Amino acid sequence: MARFLVEKSGPLTGEVTISGSKNAVLPIMAATLLTDEECEILDVPALRDVDVMCNLLESLGATTNKDLDNHRVLVKAEGEIKSEAPFDLVKMMRASILVLGALILRTGRAVIHLPGGCAIGERPVELHLKGLKALGVEVDSEQLKKGIVDAKATKLVGDTIYLDFPSVGATEVIIMAASLAEGTTILENAAQEPEIVDLANFLSKMGAKIKGAGTDTIKIEGVKKLKGVSHHVIPDRIEAGTFMVGAAITGGKILIKNMLTNHLKAVIAKLKECGVVITPTDEGVIVDGSVNPIISTDVKTLPYPGFPTDMQSPFMALLTVADGPSVVIETVFENRFMHVAEFNRMGAGIRTEGKCAIIPGGKKLHGAPVAATDLRAGAAVVLTGLVADGTTEITDIYHVDRGYEFFVDKLKALGANITRVED
Ligand code: UD1
């Protein structure tokens, strides 16, 4: 099993360039199934989830050409497309569900076993299905009880859909399906994440008629056909946020290139509250954690534009070294405090009560054997290891491989003492 060994390191200094967004590229890759023409996707991060999505598209009948050294993926989904997504791929990545609408449009049917991914709560798909049903899709309720989505439709017809919660995945699946449905779909209480906007931009280039992406109401006028296009993926805001915390927690100063501050308003506001100095420049964003000691603050995760749940565990790492107690409230996922036990192995002394975690701050952290309990938590324990005395040994790092491109190399270039051990 591969592991990270992290030693206490000095302040991170230097510059880092942010990769393309994992959560933007996955739905865009799924959307390539909506056309039989070739699509070119650029600024694709070299990540395990991208490999899994390529394999999934291939297994469905598409041809993919992956050149991740140049961050480029070509997909051509011409010819016969299969309706059933293989379970061994789907179980590796929850985002496999994103092909649901496209499969129904291309083949009249989609069969997908309910997906895996990070173990952060139940992560159901009833909102995806509610939206598709409104467009005319029939879902086999007996199969669903067994954890299999078996959905059919001969044609999709636009409708008004209200999402009970602004689910990112459901919004993406419904936008894709509605793009080729007959008539107009209005999606209310839609997710507003930048990744939704990137998907809508990709689909619009393909010929879709989408208005309002990035707001809570998205209007999609169905078209008859979509065409192949080329598209650059947006930078990964969660990777950028993770490196911002890296500078802050180590009292370092780094220049972050290819980062869009507009996508990180909530994280930037909270880091500033903690005393971190953040200066946008023409070259990138300078994040300086050396000016002030870290001041405690409270954080509540929310759908975008609120504080991102994916930044909750990295930010909690920072709060462990703050000058006093902080409270973190997780409202997006019901089970996203698994990293607390890992931080506590390092001496953080955090208590949880339902959706709340109370972080005392100011503790002397020590290295310990810990696990990457999910993708972001893996990055969070690495950051904590940089300021803990002794060695932190991190297992289950396959989670980190799913979502951070060249994480170890990028950290090392900033002066972090981290090694990946393969055994
Ligand atoms: C996406 C991101 C993930 C991020 C999450 C929230 C990708 C590939 N992943 O995941 O990194 O943490 O958004 O920002 O983009 N829910 C329901 N019913 C549903 C669908 C969702 O109750 O039908 C609940 C989930 O259980 C969860 C919450 O809604 O508690 C958020 O889920 P959702 O927005 O769908 O997240 P994902 O699209 O899975």
PDB file of C-alpha atoms in Angstrom, residues 63-355:
ATOM      1  CA  THR A  63     -13.017   6.174 -28.286  1.00  0.00           C
ATOM      2  CA  THR A  64     -10.781   8.171 -25.997  1.00  0.00           C
ATOM      3  CA  ASN A  65      -7.294   9.442 -26.625  1.00  0.00           C
ATOM      4  CA  LYS A  66      -5.580  10.550 -23.447  1.00  0.00           C
ATOM      5  CA  ASP A  67      -2.417  12.651 -23.511  1.00  0.00           C
ATOM      6  CA  LEU A  68      -2.216  13.733 -19.905  1.00  0.00           C
ATOM      7  CA  ASP A  69       1.423  14.882 -20.248  1.00  0.00           C
ATOM      8  CA  ASN A  70      -0.119  17.641 -22.338  1.00  0.00           C
ATOM      9  CA  HIS A  71      -3.328  17.723 -20.290  1.00  0.00           C
ATOM     10  CA  ARG A  72      -5.440  16.850 -23.307  1.00  0.00           C
ATOM     11  CA  VAL A  73      -8.181  14.276 -23.805  1.00  0.00           C
ATOM     12  CA  LEU A  74     -10.027  13.534 -27.047  1.00  0.00           C
ATOM     13  CA  VAL A  75     -13.337  11.698 -26.956  1.00  0.00           C
ATOM     14  CA  LYS A  76     -15.379  10.493 -29.909  1.00  0.00           C
ATOM     15  CA  ALA A  77     -18.612   8.724 -29.083  1.00  0.00           C
ATOM     16  CA  GLU A  78     -19.673   7.702 -32.585  1.00  0.00           C
ATOM     17  CA  GLY A  79     -21.330   4.423 -33.439  1.00  0.00           C
ATOM     18  CA  GLU A  80     -23.159   2.207 -31.010  1.00  0.00           C
ATOM     19  CA  ILE A  81     -23.193   3.270 -27.359  1.00  0.00           C
ATOM     20  CA  LYS A  82     -24.005   0.752 -24.644  1.00  0.00           C
ATOM     21  CA  SER A  83     -26.667   1.357 -22.007  1.00  0.00           C
ATOM     22  CA  GLU A  84     -24.995  -0.337 -19.048  1.00  0.00           C
ATOM     23  CA  ALA A  85     -22.068   1.128 -17.150  1.00  0.00           C
ATOM     24  CA  PRO A  86     -19.773  -1.613 -15.751  1.00  0.00           C
ATOM     25  CA  PHE A  87     -20.042  -1.899 -11.975  1.00  0.00           C
ATOM     26  CA  ASP A  88     -16.289  -2.294 -11.411  1.00  0.00           C
ATOM     27  CA  LEU A  89     -15.765   1.241 -12.799  1.00  0.00           C
ATOM     28  CA  VAL A  90     -18.868   2.831 -11.317  1.00  0.00           C
ATOM     29  CA  LYS A  91     -18.014   1.630  -7.805  1.00  0.00           C
ATOM     30  CA  MET A  92     -14.661   3.429  -8.024  1.00  0.00           C
ATOM     31  CA  MET A  93     -16.138   6.842  -8.670  1.00  0.00           C
ATOM     32  CA  ARG A  94     -19.468   8.440  -7.744  1.00  0.00           C
ATOM     33  CA  ALA A  95     -19.180  10.839 -10.672  1.00  0.00           C
ATOM     34  CA  SER A  96     -19.943   7.871 -12.971  1.00  0.00           C
ATOM     35  CA  ILE A  97     -23.617   8.733 -12.371  1.00  0.00           C
ATOM     36  CA  LEU A  98     -22.993  11.804 -14.561  1.00  0.00           C
ATOM     37  CA  VAL A  99     -23.377   9.660 -17.703  1.00  0.00           C
ATOM     38  CA  LEU A 100     -26.984   8.862 -16.745  1.00  0.00           C
ATOM     39  CA  GLY A 101     -28.798  11.469 -18.871  1.00  0.00           C
ATOM     40  CA  ALA A 102     -26.490  11.078 -21.857  1.00  0.00           C
ATOM     41  CA  LEU A 103     -26.979   7.291 -21.940  1.00  0.00           C
ATOM     42  CA  ILE A 104     -30.760   7.641 -21.919  1.00  0.00           C
ATOM     43  CA  LEU A 105     -30.568  10.171 -24.763  1.00  0.00           C
ATOM     44  CA  ARG A 106     -28.190   8.059 -26.827  1.00  0.00           C
ATOM     45  CA  THR A 107     -29.605   4.588 -26.194  1.00  0.00           C
ATOM     46  CA  GLY A 108     -33.074   5.037 -24.696  1.00  0.00           C
ATOM     47  CA  ARG A 109     -31.910   3.326 -21.492  1.00  0.00           C
ATOM     48  CA  ALA A 110     -29.309   3.616 -18.732  1.00  0.00           C
ATOM     49  CA  VAL A 111     -28.362   0.940 -16.222  1.00  0.00           C
ATOM     50  CA  ILE A 112     -26.026   2.100 -13.485  1.00  0.00           C
ATOM     51  CA  HIS A 113     -25.297   0.483 -10.129  1.00  0.00           C
ATOM     52  CA  LEU A 114     -25.343   3.161  -7.447  1.00  0.00           C
ATOM     53  CA  PRO A 115     -21.862   4.563  -7.246  1.00  0.00           C
ATOM     54  CA  GLY A 116     -19.021   4.661  -4.751  1.00  0.00           C
ATOM     55  CA  GLY A 117     -16.536   7.497  -4.270  1.00  0.00           C
ATOM     56  CA  CYS A 118     -15.635   9.070  -0.936  1.00  0.00           C
ATOM     57  CA  ALA A 119     -17.455   7.600   2.072  1.00  0.00           C
ATOM     58  CA  ILE A 120     -18.882  10.933   3.176  1.00  0.00           C
ATOM     59  CA  GLY A 121     -22.482  10.204   3.876  1.00  0.00           C
ATOM     60  CA  GLU A 122     -25.243   8.477   2.022  1.00  0.00           C
ATOM     61  CA  ARG A 123     -25.014  10.470  -1.213  1.00  0.00           C
ATOM     62  CA  PRO A 124     -28.289   9.345  -2.772  1.00  0.00           C
ATOM     63  CA  VAL A 125     -29.428  10.162  -6.329  1.00  0.00           C
ATOM     64  CA  GLU A 126     -33.152  10.766  -5.845  1.00  0.00           C
ATOM     65  CA  LEU A 127     -32.813  14.357  -7.063  1.00  0.00           C
ATOM     66  CA  HIS A 128     -31.142  13.251 -10.302  1.00  0.00           C
ATOM     67  CA  LEU A 129     -34.002  10.796 -10.818  1.00  0.00           C
ATOM     68  CA  LYS A 130     -36.722  13.288  -9.863  1.00  0.00           C
ATOM     69  CA  GLY A 131     -35.419  15.642 -12.557  1.00  0.00           C
ATOM     70  CA  LEU A 132     -35.185  12.947 -15.196  1.00  0.00           C
ATOM     71  CA  LYS A 133     -38.662  11.635 -14.366  1.00  0.00           C
ATOM     72  CA  ALA A 134     -40.054  15.135 -14.945  1.00  0.00           C
ATOM     73  CA  LEU A 135     -38.485  14.988 -18.415  1.00  0.00           C
ATOM     74  CA  GLY A 136     -40.266  11.693 -19.150  1.00  0.00           C
ATOM     75  CA  VAL A 137     -37.825   9.054 -17.929  1.00  0.00           C
ATOM     76  CA  GLU A 138     -39.224   5.896 -16.322  1.00  0.00           C
ATOM     77  CA  VAL A 139     -37.192   4.480 -13.448  1.00  0.00           C
ATOM     78  CA  ASP A 140     -37.584   0.821 -12.412  1.00  0.00           C
ATOM     79  CA  SER A 141     -38.461   1.075  -8.724  1.00  0.00           C
ATOM     80  CA  GLU A 142     -37.788  -2.624  -7.986  1.00  0.00           C
ATOM     81  CA  GLN A 143     -34.263  -2.385  -9.405  1.00  0.00           C
ATOM     82  CA  LEU A 144     -33.706   0.860  -7.493  1.00  0.00           C
ATOM     83  CA  LYS A 145     -34.430  -0.973  -4.214  1.00  0.00           C
ATOM     84  CA  LYS A 146     -31.482  -3.230  -5.128  1.00  0.00           C
ATOM     85  CA  GLY A 147     -29.255  -0.212  -5.707  1.00  0.00           C
ATOM     86  CA  ILE A 148     -29.508  -0.264  -9.490  1.00  0.00           C
ATOM     87  CA  VAL A 149     -30.675   2.733 -11.500  1.00  0.00           C
ATOM     88  CA  ASP A 150     -32.483   1.284 -14.524  1.00  0.00           C
ATOM     89  CA  ALA A 151     -33.992   4.201 -16.430  1.00  0.00           C
ATOM     90  CA  LYS A 152     -35.711   4.319 -19.830  1.00  0.00           C
ATOM     91  CA  ALA A 153     -37.253   6.865 -22.163  1.00  0.00           C
ATOM     92  CA  THR A 154     -38.101   7.013 -25.831  1.00  0.00           C
ATOM     93  CA  LYS A 155     -38.010  10.810 -25.814  1.00  0.00           C
ATOM     94  CA  LEU A 156     -37.380  13.553 -23.278  1.00  0.00           C
ATOM     95  CA  VAL A 157     -39.689  16.568 -22.994  1.00  0.00           C
ATOM     96  CA  GLY A 158     -38.777  19.768 -21.117  1.00  0.00           C
ATOM     97  CA  ASP A 159     -40.527  20.690 -17.859  1.00  0.00           C
ATOM     98  CA  THR A 160     -40.098  22.877 -14.774  1.00  0.00           C
ATOM     99  CA  ILE A 161     -38.071  21.086 -12.086  1.00  0.00           C
ATOM    100  CA  TYR A 162     -37.487  22.283  -8.519  1.00  0.00           C
ATOM    101  CA  LEU A 163     -34.554  20.652  -6.723  1.00  0.00           C
ATOM    102  CA  ASP A 164     -35.191  20.202  -2.990  1.00  0.00           C
ATOM    103  CA  PHE A 165     -31.458  20.741  -2.467  1.00  0.00           C
ATOM    104  CA  PRO A 166     -29.063  22.352  -4.976  1.00  0.00           C
ATOM    105  CA  SER A 167     -27.231  19.088  -5.737  1.00  0.00           C
ATOM    106  CA  VAL A 168     -24.231  19.576  -8.015  1.00  0.00           C
ATOM    107  CA  GLY A 169     -24.527  16.162  -9.670  1.00  0.00           C
ATOM    108  CA  ALA A 170     -28.303  16.381 -10.143  1.00  0.00           C
ATOM    109  CA  THR A 171     -27.984  19.844 -11.709  1.00  0.00           C
ATOM    110  CA  GLU A 172     -25.339  18.554 -14.127  1.00  0.00           C
ATOM    111  CA  VAL A 173     -27.309  15.438 -15.133  1.00  0.00           C
ATOM    112  CA  ILE A 174     -30.489  17.464 -15.698  1.00  0.00           C
ATOM    113  CA  ILE A 175     -28.750  20.187 -17.756  1.00  0.00           C
ATOM    114  CA  MET A 176     -27.216  17.512 -19.992  1.00  0.00           C
ATOM    115  CA  ALA A 177     -30.517  15.668 -20.446  1.00  0.00           C
ATOM    116  CA  ALA A 178     -32.515  18.866 -21.036  1.00  0.00           C
ATOM    117  CA  SER A 179     -30.057  20.069 -23.688  1.00  0.00           C
ATOM    118  CA  LEU A 180     -31.382  17.480 -26.133  1.00  0.00           C
ATOM    119  CA  ALA A 181     -34.958  17.256 -24.792  1.00  0.00           C
ATOM    120  CA  GLU A 182     -37.938  18.587 -26.725  1.00  0.00           C
ATOM    121  CA  GLY A 183     -38.986  22.066 -25.551  1.00  0.00           C
ATOM    122  CA  THR A 184     -37.866  24.121 -22.569  1.00  0.00           C
ATOM    123  CA  THR A 185     -36.682  22.987 -19.136  1.00  0.00           C
ATOM    124  CA  ILE A 186     -36.528  25.363 -16.197  1.00  0.00           C
ATOM    125  CA  LEU A 187     -34.407  24.109 -13.320  1.00  0.00           C
ATOM    126  CA  GLU A 188     -35.107  25.901 -10.038  1.00  0.00           C
ATOM    127  CA  ASN A 189     -32.938  25.842  -6.918  1.00  0.00           C
ATOM    128  CA  ALA A 190     -30.124  24.647  -9.165  1.00  0.00           C
ATOM    129  CA  ALA A 191     -26.549  24.333  -7.901  1.00  0.00           C
ATOM    130  CA  GLN A 192     -24.494  27.458  -8.723  1.00  0.00           C
ATOM    131  CA  GLU A 193     -20.960  26.043  -8.512  1.00  0.00           C
ATOM    132  CA  PRO A 194     -18.361  27.288 -11.057  1.00  0.00           C
ATOM    133  CA  GLU A 195     -18.180  23.705 -12.369  1.00  0.00           C
ATOM    134  CA  ILE A 196     -21.858  23.990 -13.417  1.00  0.00           C
ATOM    135  CA  VAL A 197     -20.985  27.146 -15.361  1.00  0.00           C
ATOM    136  CA  ASP A 198     -18.049  25.385 -17.027  1.00  0.00           C
ATOM    137  CA  LEU A 199     -20.288  22.491 -18.078  1.00  0.00           C
ATOM    138  CA  ALA A 200     -22.901  24.942 -19.412  1.00  0.00           C
ATOM    139  CA  ASN A 201     -20.179  26.790 -21.351  1.00  0.00           C
ATOM    140  CA  PHE A 202     -19.010  23.500 -22.864  1.00  0.00           C
ATOM    141  CA  LEU A 203     -22.565  22.487 -23.805  1.00  0.00           C
ATOM    142  CA  SER A 204     -23.292  25.954 -25.224  1.00  0.00           C
ATOM    143  CA  LYS A 205     -20.240  25.676 -27.481  1.00  0.00           C
ATOM    144  CA  MET A 206     -21.652  22.305 -28.605  1.00  0.00           C
ATOM    145  CA  GLY A 207     -24.848  24.121 -29.618  1.00  0.00           C
ATOM    146  CA  ALA A 208     -26.993  23.841 -26.475  1.00  0.00           C
ATOM    147  CA  LYS A 209     -29.196  26.793 -25.465  1.00  0.00           C
ATOM    148  CA  ILE A 210     -28.628  27.378 -21.753  1.00  0.00           C
ATOM    149  CA  LYS A 211     -29.278  30.560 -19.784  1.00  0.00           C
ATOM    150  CA  GLY A 212     -28.723  31.308 -16.117  1.00  0.00           C
ATOM    151  CA  ALA A 213     -25.955  28.800 -15.262  1.00  0.00           C
ATOM    152  CA  GLY A 214     -24.273  30.119 -12.109  1.00  0.00           C
ATOM    153  CA  THR A 215     -27.622  31.341 -10.714  1.00  0.00           C
ATOM    154  CA  ASP A 216     -30.316  29.316  -8.969  1.00  0.00           C
ATOM    155  CA  THR A 217     -32.554  29.186 -12.060  1.00  0.00           C
ATOM    156  CA  ILE A 218     -31.293  27.628 -15.264  1.00  0.00           C
ATOM    157  CA  LYS A 219     -33.322  27.661 -18.470  1.00  0.00           C
ATOM    158  CA  ILE A 220     -32.491  25.096 -21.127  1.00  0.00           C
ATOM    159  CA  GLU A 221     -34.129  25.131 -24.535  1.00  0.00           C
ATOM    160  CA  GLY A 222     -33.700  21.716 -26.070  1.00  0.00           C
ATOM    161  CA  VAL A 223     -31.946  21.432 -29.436  1.00  0.00           C
ATOM    162  CA  LYS A 224     -31.944  18.541 -31.917  1.00  0.00           C
ATOM    163  CA  LYS A 225     -28.206  17.913 -32.135  1.00  0.00           C
ATOM    164  CA  LEU A 226     -24.942  18.852 -30.445  1.00  0.00           C
ATOM    165  CA  LYS A 227     -21.573  19.075 -32.158  1.00  0.00           C
ATOM    166  CA  GLY A 228     -17.973  18.270 -31.210  1.00  0.00           C
ATOM    167  CA  VAL A 229     -15.944  21.192 -29.777  1.00  0.00           C
ATOM    168  CA  SER A 230     -12.698  22.069 -28.005  1.00  0.00           C
ATOM    169  CA  HIS A 231     -12.758  23.375 -24.441  1.00  0.00           C
ATOM    170  CA  HIS A 232     -10.312  24.476 -21.708  1.00  0.00           C
ATOM    171  CA  VAL A 233     -11.316  23.325 -18.227  1.00  0.00           C
ATOM    172  CA  ILE A 234     -11.364  25.925 -15.405  1.00  0.00           C
ATOM    173  CA  PRO A 235      -8.673  25.831 -12.674  1.00  0.00           C
ATOM    174  CA  ASP A 236      -9.355  23.685  -9.616  1.00  0.00           C
ATOM    175  CA  ARG A 237     -10.621  25.999  -6.864  1.00  0.00           C
ATOM    176  CA  ILE A 238     -10.292  23.330  -4.173  1.00  0.00           C
ATOM    177  CA  GLU A 239      -6.680  22.613  -5.082  1.00  0.00           C
ATOM    178  CA  ALA A 240      -6.023  26.373  -4.947  1.00  0.00           C
ATOM    179  CA  GLY A 241      -7.730  26.602  -1.555  1.00  0.00           C
ATOM    180  CA  THR A 242      -5.655  23.693  -0.260  1.00  0.00           C
ATOM    181  CA  PHE A 243      -2.391  25.425  -1.201  1.00  0.00           C
ATOM    182  CA  MET A 244      -3.646  28.674   0.352  1.00  0.00           C
ATOM    183  CA  VAL A 245      -4.099  26.778   3.608  1.00  0.00           C
ATOM    184  CA  GLY A 246      -0.641  25.232   3.084  1.00  0.00           C
ATOM    185  CA  ALA A 247       0.914  28.709   3.097  1.00  0.00           C
ATOM    186  CA  ALA A 248      -1.189  29.774   6.078  1.00  0.00           C
ATOM    187  CA  ILE A 249      -0.624  26.750   8.326  1.00  0.00           C
ATOM    188  CA  THR A 250       3.146  26.766   7.856  1.00  0.00           C
ATOM    189  CA  GLY A 251       3.465  30.560   8.213  1.00  0.00           C
ATOM    190  CA  GLY A 252       4.749  30.609   4.648  1.00  0.00           C
ATOM    191  CA  LYS A 253       4.346  32.850   1.636  1.00  0.00           C
ATOM    192  CA  ILE A 254       3.527  31.439  -1.788  1.00  0.00           C
ATOM    193  CA  LEU A 255       2.493  32.703  -5.194  1.00  0.00           C
ATOM    194  CA  ILE A 256      -0.445  30.716  -6.561  1.00  0.00           C
ATOM    195  CA  LYS A 257      -0.726  30.830 -10.341  1.00  0.00           C
ATOM    196  CA  ASN A 258      -3.771  29.910 -12.435  1.00  0.00           C
ATOM    197  CA  MET A 259      -6.197  30.549  -9.580  1.00  0.00           C
ATOM    198  CA  LEU A 260      -9.514  32.369 -10.003  1.00  0.00           C
ATOM    199  CA  THR A 261     -10.156  34.447  -6.857  1.00  0.00           C
ATOM    200  CA  ASN A 262     -13.817  34.886  -7.900  1.00  0.00           C
ATOM    201  CA  HIS A 263     -14.359  31.167  -7.322  1.00  0.00           C
ATOM    202  CA  LEU A 264     -12.872  31.307  -3.819  1.00  0.00           C
ATOM    203  CA  LYS A 265     -14.530  34.330  -2.225  1.00  0.00           C
ATOM    204  CA  ALA A 266     -15.731  32.468   0.880  1.00  0.00           C
ATOM    205  CA  VAL A 267     -12.377  30.751   1.472  1.00  0.00           C
ATOM    206  CA  ILE A 268     -10.445  33.985   0.951  1.00  0.00           C
ATOM    207  CA  ALA A 269     -12.753  35.840   3.359  1.00  0.00           C
ATOM    208  CA  LYS A 270     -12.209  33.197   6.053  1.00  0.00           C
ATOM    209  CA  LEU A 271      -8.439  33.105   5.555  1.00  0.00           C
ATOM    210  CA  LYS A 272      -8.356  36.890   5.914  1.00  0.00           C
ATOM    211  CA  GLU A 273     -10.336  36.593   9.157  1.00  0.00           C
ATOM    212  CA  CYS A 274      -7.602  34.223  10.320  1.00  0.00           C
ATOM    213  CA  GLY A 275      -4.979  36.910   9.687  1.00  0.00           C
ATOM    214  CA  VAL A 276      -3.640  35.607   6.364  1.00  0.00           C
ATOM    215  CA  VAL A 277      -2.637  38.346   3.925  1.00  0.00           C
ATOM    216  CA  ILE A 278      -3.874  37.697   0.372  1.00  0.00           C
ATOM    217  CA  THR A 279      -2.752  39.876  -2.515  1.00  0.00           C
ATOM    218  CA  PRO A 280      -3.887  39.304  -6.106  1.00  0.00           C
ATOM    219  CA  THR A 281      -1.216  40.293  -8.652  1.00  0.00           C
ATOM    220  CA  ASP A 282      -0.924  40.034 -12.445  1.00  0.00           C
ATOM    221  CA  GLU A 283       1.135  36.852 -12.040  1.00  0.00           C
ATOM    222  CA  GLY A 284      -1.124  35.125  -9.517  1.00  0.00           C
ATOM    223  CA  VAL A 285      -2.252  35.398  -5.918  1.00  0.00           C
ATOM    224  CA  ILE A 286       0.273  35.903  -3.121  1.00  0.00           C
ATOM    225  CA  VAL A 287      -0.804  34.156   0.071  1.00  0.00           C
ATOM    226  CA  ASP A 288       1.207  35.250   3.088  1.00  0.00           C
ATOM    227  CA  GLY A 289       0.781  33.438   6.372  1.00  0.00           C
ATOM    228  CA  SER A 290       3.934  34.888   7.889  1.00  0.00           C
ATOM    229  CA  VAL A 291       2.529  38.297   8.860  1.00  0.00           C
ATOM    230  CA  ASN A 292       0.185  37.321  11.710  1.00  0.00           C
ATOM    231  CA  PRO A 293      -0.385  34.337  13.990  1.00  0.00           C
ATOM    232  CA  ILE A 294      -3.466  32.336  12.917  1.00  0.00           C
ATOM    233  CA  ILE A 295      -6.596  33.767  14.548  1.00  0.00           C
ATOM    234  CA  SER A 296      -9.469  31.388  15.353  1.00  0.00           C
ATOM    235  CA  THR A 297     -12.730  31.707  13.423  1.00  0.00           C
ATOM    236  CA  ASP A 298     -15.987  29.827  12.819  1.00  0.00           C
ATOM    237  CA  VAL A 299     -16.908  28.204   9.508  1.00  0.00           C
ATOM    238  CA  LYS A 300     -20.169  26.810   8.135  1.00  0.00           C
ATOM    239  CA  THR A 301     -20.162  24.856   4.881  1.00  0.00           C
ATOM    240  CA  LEU A 302     -22.892  25.645   2.365  1.00  0.00           C
ATOM    241  CA  PRO A 303     -23.649  25.153  -1.312  1.00  0.00           C
ATOM    242  CA  TYR A 304     -21.817  27.683  -3.545  1.00  0.00           C
ATOM    243  CA  PRO A 305     -21.274  30.609  -3.129  1.00  0.00           C
ATOM    244  CA  GLY A 306     -20.997  29.567   0.537  1.00  0.00           C
ATOM    245  CA  PHE A 307     -17.918  27.993   2.077  1.00  0.00           C
ATOM    246  CA  PRO A 308     -17.212  24.743   0.145  1.00  0.00           C
ATOM    247  CA  THR A 309     -17.599  21.435   1.978  1.00  0.00           C
ATOM    248  CA  ASP A 310     -14.524  20.236   0.061  1.00  0.00           C
ATOM    249  CA  MET A 311     -12.455  22.867   1.914  1.00  0.00           C
ATOM    250  CA  GLN A 312     -13.848  21.924   5.333  1.00  0.00           C
ATOM    251  CA  SER A 313     -11.141  19.433   6.330  1.00  0.00           C
ATOM    252  CA  PRO A 314      -8.159  21.450   4.978  1.00  0.00           C
ATOM    253  CA  PHE A 315      -9.518  24.508   6.795  1.00  0.00           C
ATOM    254  CA  MET A 316      -9.989  22.519   9.982  1.00  0.00           C
ATOM    255  CA  ALA A 317      -6.295  21.597   9.730  1.00  0.00           C
ATOM    256  CA  LEU A 318      -5.529  25.325   9.861  1.00  0.00           C
ATOM    257  CA  LEU A 319      -7.839  25.903  12.820  1.00  0.00           C
ATOM    258  CA  THR A 320      -5.970  23.264  14.850  1.00  0.00           C
ATOM    259  CA  VAL A 321      -3.055  25.735  15.042  1.00  0.00           C
ATOM    260  CA  ALA A 322      -5.172  28.890  15.612  1.00  0.00           C
ATOM    261  CA  ASP A 323      -4.783  30.985  18.747  1.00  0.00           C
ATOM    262  CA  GLY A 324      -8.084  29.876  20.284  1.00  0.00           C
ATOM    263  CA  PRO A 325     -11.244  27.792  19.823  1.00  0.00           C
ATOM    264  CA  SER A 326     -13.186  27.615  16.540  1.00  0.00           C
ATOM    265  CA  VAL A 327     -16.419  25.941  15.492  1.00  0.00           C
ATOM    266  CA  VAL A 328     -16.930  24.222  12.143  1.00  0.00           C
ATOM    267  CA  ILE A 329     -20.467  23.365  11.027  1.00  0.00           C
ATOM    268  CA  GLU A 330     -20.895  20.917   8.151  1.00  0.00           C
ATOM    269  CA  THR A 331     -24.293  21.295   6.483  1.00  0.00           C
ATOM    270  CA  VAL A 332     -23.722  19.710   3.055  1.00  0.00           C
ATOM    271  CA  PHE A 333     -22.751  16.115   3.941  1.00  0.00           C
ATOM    272  CA  GLU A 334     -24.013  14.283   7.009  1.00  0.00           C
ATOM    273  CA  ASN A 335     -20.872  12.282   7.666  1.00  0.00           C
ATOM    274  CA  ARG A 336     -17.948  14.499   6.841  1.00  0.00           C
ATOM    275  CA  PHE A 337     -16.024  14.564  10.118  1.00  0.00           C
ATOM    276  CA  MET A 338     -14.106  11.307   9.722  1.00  0.00           C
ATOM    277  CA  HIS A 339     -10.850  13.267   9.600  1.00  0.00           C
ATOM    278  CA  VAL A 340     -11.465  14.500  13.155  1.00  0.00           C
ATOM    279  CA  ALA A 341     -10.306  11.150  14.590  1.00  0.00           C
ATOM    280  CA  GLU A 342      -7.139  11.431  12.467  1.00  0.00           C
ATOM    281  CA  PHE A 343      -6.417  15.018  13.613  1.00  0.00           C
ATOM    282  CA  ASN A 344      -6.992  13.857  17.186  1.00  0.00           C
ATOM    283  CA  ARG A 345      -4.370  11.121  16.794  1.00  0.00           C
ATOM    284  CA  MET A 346      -2.003  14.027  16.201  1.00  0.00           C
ATOM    285  CA  GLY A 347      -3.147  15.812  19.377  1.00  0.00           C
ATOM    286  CA  ALA A 348      -5.736  18.267  18.001  1.00  0.00           C
ATOM    287  CA  GLY A 349      -8.308  17.547  20.761  1.00  0.00           C
ATOM    288  CA  ILE A 350     -11.359  18.204  18.537  1.00  0.00           C
ATOM    289  CA  ARG A 351     -14.870  17.300  19.754  1.00  0.00           C
ATOM    290  CA  THR A 352     -17.848  16.727  17.482  1.00  0.00           C
ATOM    291  CA  GLU A 353     -21.530  17.043  18.237  1.00  0.00           C
ATOM    292  CA  GLY A 354     -23.782  16.263  15.254  1.00  0.00           C
ATOM    293  CA  LYS A 355     -22.982  18.738  12.496  1.00  0.00           C
TER     294      LYS A 355
END
